[in-house]
């Protein structure tokens, strides 16, 4: 069964001709890149290391070499960040933050570029694809996954999903590149496990001329998922801590309301102001908003294309795993922490995207009684994008890092130097060879 594209008011043939122009492609990449940079230009101009970028990826690559490619972190193989870290060993240490940031940049902008330039079979309207791409680049509550290598895996999952559901690219060279991206993405974190059911679904429902391509993609995702499971059960056994979840239905409703539905529509800055009012603290308010948001998604599942259902399946598996085994603070009830506005924002980016796409589907495919409210809600989404567009400056350790680099360069072998990171409390420590 072939997928049904999302029909919007558009001129698909014109959109395809524009997307096929080399000049337009280059312009699209430049514009999307500029939008991404504009959210935190200071981070691009003065990059510093973020979380595992230094402490795990480069520190291990510097001391252990090629072994890191098969060494688990948090229970999983992480090929992409370790490959970037290994390549960085050939660069001056002062270039390291920029190199790691560049890896995160490419991973983050790639889904938007692919959607805009090759997404016509799914969304014929060039303007609609542009709106989706811009919303993805400006999605609220996404500070954690912005332009850092550590969280590039979230963007690689989105890139892989688009590759799975789009028709095969023309030419074996492009197809081989796509299979390679799926392989690297699958061996970077656990996300291939979330995509595997969607990949199988895509293969089983593929058109005859796409079946071989869909099978190869499903085989790559399935193989990497098997490798990651075996790694988790053997090499990575015991790496993840046993945490107190503190799960409850009320906390789930509050979490979905604050972190997904309200933050996605209004932005975390505005939601923080709303939560100061007594009305927004009422459990009934959380339940009402959560049920309304879930109802919108449920209706879109019925009205929308199968690609949306596959995306929802992958997102549901991801969110369920995050709620069962979050990688968060070692102390405290995890669900209480995840209910705190902005905490663990990486877990909610894909649910926010699902909610936005659901509203877009209803705006163009639902009966009029649903279409008008969906269009209004899409307009309100822009409030959240605007409110959360600019990120707080986080490059305060730029000078301190380069002072540490100078000390490291002038130190004799065997000297241990600590390099500060932008993440509070994180410091990369290297012993000079």
Short mmCIF file of C-alpha atoms in Angstrom, two decimals:
data_model
loop_
_atom_site.label_atom_id
_atom_site.label_comp_id
_atom_site.label_asym_id
_atom_site.label_seq_id
_atom_site.Cartn_x
_atom_site.Cartn_y
_atom_site.Cartn_z
CA UNK A 1 0.00 0.00 0.00
CA UNK A 2 1.53 3.31 -1.04
CA UNK A 3 1.42 6.31 1.24
CA UNK A 4 -0.98 9.18 0.66
CA UNK A 5 0.63 12.61 0.60
CA UNK A 6 -0.65 15.43 2.75
CA UNK A 7 -2.79 17.54 0.40
CA UNK A 8 -2.45 21.25 1.05
CA UNK A 9 -3.32 24.24 -1.08
CA UNK A 10 -0.34 24.16 -3.39
CA UNK A 11 1.08 23.80 -6.86
CA UNK A 12 3.15 20.62 -6.45
CA UNK A 13 4.67 20.69 -9.94
CA UNK A 14 5.98 24.21 -9.38
CA UNK A 15 7.32 23.17 -6.00
CA UNK A 16 9.15 20.21 -7.50
CA UNK A 17 10.70 22.35 -10.24
CA UNK A 18 11.90 24.89 -7.68
CA UNK A 19 13.26 22.18 -5.40
CA UNK A 20 15.09 20.66 -8.35
CA UNK A 21 17.06 23.81 -9.16
CA UNK A 22 20.65 23.71 -7.93
CA UNK A 23 20.60 27.41 -7.09
CA UNK A 24 17.42 27.00 -5.06
CA UNK A 25 18.88 24.00 -3.26
CA UNK A 26 21.95 25.97 -2.26
CA UNK A 27 19.79 28.91 -1.21
CA UNK A 28 17.57 26.61 0.86
CA UNK A 29 20.56 25.17 2.69
CA UNK A 30 21.91 28.67 3.37
CA UNK A 31 18.57 29.98 4.66
CA UNK A 32 17.89 26.97 6.86
CA UNK A 33 21.43 27.11 8.23
CA UNK A 34 21.07 30.82 8.96
CA UNK A 35 17.81 30.21 10.81
CA UNK A 36 19.47 27.53 12.90
CA UNK A 37 22.45 29.75 13.73
CA UNK A 38 20.18 32.67 14.63
CA UNK A 39 18.78 30.83 17.65
CA UNK A 40 22.16 31.10 19.39
CA UNK A 41 24.70 32.87 17.19
CA UNK A 42 27.09 33.35 20.11
CA UNK A 43 27.35 29.57 20.51
CA UNK A 44 28.49 29.31 16.89
CA UNK A 45 30.93 32.21 17.15
CA UNK A 46 32.33 31.11 20.52
CA UNK A 47 31.76 27.34 20.74
CA UNK A 48 32.59 25.39 23.87
CA UNK A 49 32.12 21.76 24.77
CA UNK A 50 28.73 20.49 25.92
CA UNK A 51 28.23 17.58 28.35
CA UNK A 52 29.50 14.29 26.88
CA UNK A 53 31.12 16.09 23.93
CA UNK A 54 34.31 16.43 25.94
CA UNK A 55 33.96 14.31 29.08
CA UNK A 56 32.95 11.13 27.24
CA UNK A 57 33.49 11.34 23.49
CA UNK A 58 36.81 13.17 23.16
CA UNK A 59 38.29 12.18 26.50
CA UNK A 60 37.81 8.49 25.71
CA UNK A 61 38.91 8.90 22.08
CA UNK A 62 42.09 10.67 23.23
CA UNK A 63 43.04 8.01 25.75
CA UNK A 64 41.65 4.79 24.22
CA UNK A 65 41.82 5.31 20.47
CA UNK A 66 39.82 3.19 18.02
CA UNK A 67 38.49 0.93 20.78
CA UNK A 68 35.84 3.55 21.55
CA UNK A 69 33.97 2.66 18.34
CA UNK A 70 32.75 -0.54 20.01
CA UNK A 71 32.70 0.79 23.56
CA UNK A 72 29.19 1.38 24.94
CA UNK A 73 28.06 4.57 26.60
CA UNK A 74 24.82 4.42 28.61
CA UNK A 75 24.56 0.84 27.34
CA UNK A 76 24.71 1.57 23.60
CA UNK A 77 27.26 1.96 20.83
CA UNK A 78 27.64 5.61 19.80
CA UNK A 79 29.41 5.56 16.46
CA UNK A 80 28.80 9.10 15.21
CA UNK A 81 30.09 11.12 18.19
CA UNK A 82 33.05 8.79 18.70
CA UNK A 83 33.97 8.98 15.00
CA UNK A 84 33.85 12.77 15.21
CA UNK A 85 35.99 12.68 18.36
CA UNK A 86 38.56 10.37 16.76
CA UNK A 87 38.82 12.68 13.76
CA UNK A 88 39.28 15.63 16.13
CA UNK A 89 42.51 14.13 17.44
CA UNK A 90 44.17 15.30 14.23
CA UNK A 91 43.05 18.90 14.86
CA UNK A 92 44.47 21.53 17.21
CA UNK A 93 42.78 21.22 20.60
CA UNK A 94 41.48 24.77 20.30
CA UNK A 95 39.38 23.69 17.32
CA UNK A 96 37.71 20.85 19.21
CA UNK A 97 34.55 22.69 20.42
CA UNK A 98 33.89 24.08 16.94
CA UNK A 99 34.39 20.67 15.36
CA UNK A 100 31.99 18.98 17.77
CA UNK A 101 29.46 21.77 17.33
CA UNK A 102 29.76 21.41 13.54
CA UNK A 103 28.87 17.72 13.80
CA UNK A 104 25.77 18.63 15.77
CA UNK A 105 24.97 21.39 13.28
CA UNK A 106 25.05 19.06 10.25
CA UNK A 107 22.90 16.47 12.01
CA UNK A 108 20.38 19.12 13.06
CA UNK A 109 19.96 20.94 9.77
CA UNK A 110 19.91 17.78 7.63
CA UNK A 111 16.28 16.73 8.34
CA UNK A 112 15.02 20.21 7.44
CA UNK A 113 17.01 20.20 4.18
CA UNK A 114 15.83 16.71 3.24
CA UNK A 115 12.20 17.52 4.02
CA UNK A 116 12.26 20.75 2.04
CA UNK A 117 14.09 19.43 -1.03
CA UNK A 118 12.90 15.82 -1.25
CA UNK A 119 9.70 15.80 0.77
CA UNK A 120 7.24 16.51 -2.06
CA UNK A 121 5.97 12.89 -2.20
CA UNK A 122 4.83 13.30 1.42
CA UNK A 123 3.87 16.99 1.44
CA UNK A 124 3.40 18.34 -2.11
CA UNK A 125 3.15 21.97 -1.03
CA UNK A 126 6.54 23.68 -0.98
CA UNK A 127 5.15 26.25 1.44
CA UNK A 128 3.88 23.55 3.79
CA UNK A 129 7.25 21.80 3.71
CA UNK A 130 8.89 25.12 4.43
CA UNK A 131 6.60 25.68 7.41
CA UNK A 132 7.39 22.20 8.74
CA UNK A 133 11.11 22.74 8.27
CA UNK A 134 11.06 26.11 10.01
CA UNK A 135 8.97 24.79 12.89
CA UNK A 136 11.40 21.90 13.32
CA UNK A 137 14.37 24.28 13.42
CA UNK A 138 12.53 26.57 15.84
CA UNK A 139 10.68 23.96 17.88
CA UNK A 140 10.11 25.23 21.44
CA UNK A 141 11.48 23.42 24.51
CA UNK A 142 14.48 22.12 22.54
CA UNK A 143 17.41 23.85 24.26
CA UNK A 144 19.04 20.54 25.22
CA UNK A 145 19.42 19.26 21.68
CA UNK A 146 20.54 22.48 19.99
CA UNK A 147 23.88 22.39 18.16
CA UNK A 148 25.75 19.84 20.23
CA UNK A 149 27.16 16.49 19.23
CA UNK A 150 25.91 14.66 22.32
CA UNK A 151 22.25 15.06 21.34
CA UNK A 152 22.76 14.87 17.56
CA UNK A 153 21.26 11.37 17.77
CA UNK A 154 17.78 12.87 18.17
CA UNK A 155 18.14 14.66 14.85
CA UNK A 156 19.64 11.58 13.24
CA UNK A 157 16.50 9.69 14.23
CA UNK A 158 14.35 12.26 12.41
CA UNK A 159 16.65 12.13 9.39
CA UNK A 160 16.47 8.34 9.35
CA UNK A 161 12.69 8.36 9.60
CA UNK A 162 12.38 10.69 6.61
CA UNK A 163 14.70 8.44 4.63
CA UNK A 164 12.56 5.43 5.55
CA UNK A 165 9.25 6.87 4.35
CA UNK A 166 10.41 8.83 1.30
CA UNK A 167 10.82 7.12 -2.10
CA UNK A 168 14.26 5.86 -3.00
CA UNK A 169 16.65 8.53 -4.28
CA UNK A 170 17.72 8.35 -7.92
CA UNK A 171 21.01 6.57 -8.56
CA UNK A 172 22.85 3.90 -6.60
CA UNK A 173 25.37 6.41 -5.33
CA UNK A 174 22.70 8.37 -3.47
CA UNK A 175 21.07 5.16 -2.27
CA UNK A 176 24.39 3.87 -0.92
CA UNK A 177 24.89 7.18 0.89
CA UNK A 178 21.41 6.89 2.38
CA UNK A 179 22.04 3.33 3.58
CA UNK A 180 25.31 4.53 5.10
CA UNK A 181 23.52 7.29 6.99
CA UNK A 182 20.99 4.76 8.30
CA UNK A 183 23.85 2.51 9.41
CA UNK A 184 25.67 5.29 11.27
CA UNK A 185 22.42 6.53 12.80
CA UNK A 186 21.45 3.01 13.85
CA UNK A 187 24.79 2.55 15.59
CA UNK A 188 24.42 5.84 17.44
CA UNK A 189 22.27 5.35 20.51
CA UNK A 190 19.08 3.33 20.89
CA UNK A 191 16.97 5.12 18.30
CA UNK A 192 17.08 2.30 15.76
CA UNK A 193 15.01 0.31 18.27
CA UNK A 194 12.26 2.92 18.02
CA UNK A 195 12.44 3.01 14.23
CA UNK A 196 12.55 -0.74 13.62
CA UNK A 197 8.75 -1.31 13.73
CA UNK A 198 8.20 1.64 11.37
CA UNK A 199 10.88 0.31 9.00
CA UNK A 200 9.19 -3.11 8.96
CA UNK A 201 5.79 -1.48 8.38
CA UNK A 202 7.22 0.57 5.50
CA UNK A 203 8.67 -2.52 3.84
CA UNK A 204 5.48 -4.57 4.17
CA UNK A 205 3.40 -1.77 2.65
CA UNK A 206 5.86 -0.62 -0.01
CA UNK A 207 4.88 -0.34 -3.66
CA UNK A 208 6.44 -2.99 -5.93
CA UNK A 209 9.00 -0.56 -7.36
CA UNK A 210 10.04 0.50 -3.83
CA UNK A 211 10.01 -2.91 -2.14
CA UNK A 212 13.68 -3.75 -2.63
CA UNK A 213 14.77 -0.34 -1.35
CA UNK A 214 12.43 -0.60 1.63
CA UNK A 215 13.74 -4.09 2.40
CA UNK A 216 17.37 -2.92 2.41
CA UNK A 217 16.50 -0.04 4.71
CA UNK A 218 14.54 -2.30 7.05
CA UNK A 219 17.43 -4.76 7.06
CA UNK A 220 19.92 -2.03 8.00
CA UNK A 221 17.70 -0.72 10.80
CA UNK A 222 16.93 -4.25 12.00
CA UNK A 223 20.59 -5.27 12.02
CA UNK A 224 21.67 -2.18 13.96
CA UNK A 225 18.80 -2.70 16.40
CA UNK A 226 19.98 -6.26 17.01
CA UNK A 227 23.54 -5.04 17.58
CA UNK A 228 22.37 -2.40 20.05
CA UNK A 229 20.24 -4.91 21.97
CA UNK A 230 23.14 -7.35 22.20
CA UNK A 231 25.40 -4.52 23.33
CA UNK A 232 22.90 -3.45 25.97
CA UNK A 233 22.60 -7.00 27.31
CA UNK A 234 26.34 -7.76 27.29
CA UNK A 235 28.90 -4.95 27.06
CA UNK A 236 26.56 -2.30 28.43
CA UNK A 237 24.91 -4.41 31.10
CA UNK A 238 24.69 -2.50 34.35
CA UNK A 239 25.68 0.88 32.88
CA UNK A 240 22.26 2.41 33.40
CA UNK A 241 21.35 3.20 36.98
CA UNK A 242 18.22 1.98 38.73
CA UNK A 243 16.17 5.12 39.35
CA UNK A 244 13.03 5.91 41.34
CA UNK A 245 10.33 6.74 38.80
CA UNK A 246 7.52 8.04 41.00
CA UNK A 247 5.06 7.27 38.22
CA UNK A 248 1.42 8.34 38.45
CA UNK A 249 -1.38 9.26 36.07
CA UNK A 250 -1.54 12.80 37.48
CA UNK A 251 2.17 13.34 36.86
CA UNK A 252 1.84 12.00 33.32
CA UNK A 253 -1.00 14.43 32.59
CA UNK A 254 0.99 17.34 34.01
CA UNK A 255 4.08 16.28 32.06
CA UNK A 256 2.24 16.08 28.73
CA UNK A 257 0.43 19.36 29.38
CA UNK A 258 3.43 21.44 30.39
CA UNK A 259 6.22 19.85 28.37
CA UNK A 260 4.39 19.00 25.14
CA UNK A 261 1.07 20.70 24.52
CA UNK A 262 1.50 24.06 26.24
CA UNK A 263 5.24 24.40 25.63
CA UNK A 264 4.85 23.38 22.00
CA UNK A 265 2.14 25.95 21.36
CA UNK A 266 3.15 28.83 23.65
CA UNK A 267 6.84 28.26 24.38
CA UNK A 268 8.44 27.56 27.74
CA UNK A 269 8.85 31.26 28.53
CA UNK A 270 5.10 31.90 28.30
CA UNK A 271 4.16 28.66 30.04
CA UNK A 272 6.39 29.63 32.95
CA UNK A 273 4.35 32.81 33.36
CA UNK A 274 1.04 30.94 33.09
CA UNK A 275 2.05 28.45 35.75
CA UNK A 276 2.31 31.24 38.29
CA UNK A 277 -1.49 31.47 38.29
CA UNK A 278 -3.49 29.24 40.62
CA UNK A 279 -5.80 28.09 37.80
CA UNK A 280 -2.97 26.36 35.96
CA UNK A 281 -2.00 24.42 39.05
CA UNK A 282 -5.34 22.63 39.19
CA UNK A 283 -5.20 18.91 38.25
CA UNK A 284 -8.40 19.29 36.22
CA UNK A 285 -6.69 21.84 33.98
CA UNK A 286 -3.79 19.48 33.30
CA UNK A 287 -6.13 16.60 32.54
CA UNK A 288 -8.29 18.75 30.25
CA UNK A 289 -5.37 20.03 28.18
CA UNK A 290 -3.70 16.62 28.01
CA UNK A 291 -6.89 14.89 26.85
CA UNK A 292 -7.59 17.63 24.29
CA UNK A 293 -4.08 17.34 22.86
CA UNK A 294 -4.25 13.56 22.72
CA UNK A 295 -7.66 13.77 21.02
CA UNK A 296 -6.20 15.99 18.29
CA UNK A 297 -3.43 13.47 17.68
CA UNK A 298 -5.92 10.57 17.69
CA UNK A 299 -8.13 12.29 15.11
CA UNK A 300 -5.09 13.01 12.93
CA UNK A 301 -4.14 9.33 13.13
CA UNK A 302 -7.49 8.53 11.53
CA UNK A 303 -7.44 11.32 8.94
CA UNK A 304 -3.73 11.45 8.16
CA UNK A 305 -1.40 9.41 5.94
CA UNK A 306 0.28 6.20 7.03
CA UNK A 307 3.62 8.04 7.31
CA UNK A 308 2.14 10.01 10.21
CA UNK A 309 1.01 6.81 11.91
CA UNK A 310 4.51 5.40 11.53
CA UNK A 311 5.98 8.57 13.02
CA UNK A 312 3.57 8.37 15.93
CA UNK A 313 4.51 4.73 16.51
CA UNK A 314 8.22 5.57 16.67
CA UNK A 315 7.52 8.57 18.90
CA UNK A 316 5.31 6.55 21.23
CA UNK A 317 7.96 3.86 21.69
CA UNK A 318 10.58 6.53 22.33
CA UNK A 319 8.47 8.37 24.92
CA UNK A 320 7.47 5.13 26.64
CA UNK A 321 11.12 4.08 26.97
CA UNK A 322 12.03 7.54 28.24
CA UNK A 323 9.36 7.31 30.93
CA UNK A 324 10.40 3.81 31.97
CA UNK A 325 14.16 4.39 31.90
CA UNK A 326 15.07 8.09 31.67
CA UNK A 327 18.68 9.22 31.60
CA UNK A 328 18.25 11.92 34.19
CA UNK A 329 19.31 12.93 37.66
CA UNK A 330 20.44 10.04 39.88
CA UNK A 331 18.36 11.45 42.75
CA UNK A 332 14.68 12.27 43.04
CA UNK A 333 11.50 10.92 41.47
CA UNK A 334 12.11 10.91 37.72
CA UNK A 335 8.53 11.66 36.70
CA UNK A 336 8.41 14.61 39.07
CA UNK A 337 11.61 15.94 37.50
CA UNK A 338 10.34 15.32 33.96
CA UNK A 339 7.26 17.34 34.85
CA UNK A 340 9.43 20.38 35.58
CA UNK A 341 9.27 22.87 32.73
CA UNK A 342 12.36 22.55 30.52
CA UNK A 343 13.81 19.52 32.32
CA UNK A 344 14.58 16.63 29.96
CA UNK A 345 13.36 18.66 27.01
CA UNK A 346 15.01 16.25 24.57
CA UNK A 347 12.37 13.64 25.37
CA UNK A 348 9.53 15.94 24.31
CA UNK A 349 10.76 17.42 21.03
CA UNK A 350 9.41 14.58 18.89
CA UNK A 351 6.01 14.56 20.70
CA UNK A 352 5.80 18.33 20.06
CA UNK A 353 6.53 17.73 16.37
CA UNK A 354 3.84 15.03 16.30
CA UNK A 355 1.34 17.48 17.82
CA UNK A 356 2.21 20.18 15.27
CA UNK A 357 1.89 17.76 12.33
CA UNK A 358 -1.42 16.50 13.73
CA UNK A 359 -2.79 20.05 13.68
CA UNK A 360 -1.48 20.50 10.14
CA UNK A 361 -3.25 17.32 9.03
CA UNK A 362 -6.55 18.42 10.56
CA UNK A 363 -6.17 21.86 8.99
CA UNK A 364 -6.25 20.34 5.52
CA UNK A 365 -8.05 16.99 5.76
CA UNK A 366 -10.60 17.21 8.58
CA UNK A 367 -14.22 18.42 8.30
CA UNK A 368 -14.75 22.17 8.63
CA UNK A 369 -15.71 21.95 12.30
CA UNK A 370 -12.19 20.66 13.02
CA UNK A 371 -10.35 22.48 10.25
CA UNK A 372 -10.97 26.01 11.50
CA UNK A 373 -9.81 25.36 15.10
CA UNK A 374 -6.78 23.48 13.75
CA UNK A 375 -5.83 26.45 11.54
CA UNK A 376 -6.20 28.77 14.52
CA UNK A 377 -4.03 26.51 16.64
CA UNK A 378 -1.35 26.43 13.93
CA UNK A 379 -1.22 30.22 14.10
CA UNK A 380 -0.84 30.08 17.88
CA UNK A 381 2.11 27.68 17.46
CA UNK A 382 4.02 30.65 16.08
CA UNK A 383 3.74 32.27 19.52
CA UNK A 384 5.77 29.43 20.98
CA UNK A 385 8.33 29.52 18.18
CA UNK A 386 8.80 33.27 18.65
CA UNK A 387 8.95 33.05 22.45
CA UNK A 388 11.57 30.28 22.49
CA UNK A 389 13.52 31.23 19.37
CA UNK A 390 16.48 32.85 21.10
CA UNK A 391 18.41 30.67 23.53
CA UNK A 392 20.25 31.96 26.60
CA UNK A 393 23.95 32.51 25.97
CA UNK A 394 25.93 29.48 27.11
CA UNK A 395 29.44 30.23 25.87
CA UNK A 396 30.70 31.65 29.16
CA UNK A 397 33.52 29.10 29.36
CA UNK A 398 34.99 30.03 25.96
CA UNK A 399 37.92 32.04 27.35
CA UNK A 400 38.57 29.58 30.19
CA UNK A 401 38.64 26.68 27.74
CA UNK A 402 41.22 28.34 25.51
CA UNK A 403 43.33 29.23 28.54
CA UNK A 404 43.31 25.53 29.40
CA UNK A 405 44.32 24.72 25.81
CA UNK A 406 47.29 27.07 26.06
CA UNK A 407 48.34 25.49 29.36
CA UNK A 408 48.00 22.02 27.83
CA UNK A 409 50.07 22.94 24.77
CA UNK A 410 52.89 24.28 26.96
CA UNK A 411 52.79 21.46 29.51
CA UNK A 412 55.23 18.53 29.52
CA UNK A 413 53.95 14.98 28.82
CA UNK A 414 52.14 13.44 31.77
CA UNK A 415 50.55 16.73 32.87
CA UNK A 416 46.84 16.58 33.63
CA UNK A 417 44.73 19.56 32.58
CA UNK A 418 41.02 20.22 33.20
CA UNK A 419 38.97 21.87 30.44
CA UNK A 420 35.70 23.58 31.47
CA UNK A 421 32.51 22.88 29.54
CA UNK A 422 29.35 24.89 29.03
CA UNK A 423 27.32 22.27 30.92
CA UNK A 424 27.46 23.21 34.63
CA UNK A 425 29.64 20.81 36.62
CA UNK A 426 31.17 19.13 33.55
CA UNK A 427 34.93 19.26 32.97
CA UNK A 428 37.01 17.32 30.46
CA UNK A 429 40.29 16.07 31.94
CA UNK A 430 43.19 15.10 29.65
CA UNK A 431 46.62 13.75 30.51
CA UNK A 432 49.07 14.94 27.88
CA UNK A 433 50.73 12.20 25.86
#
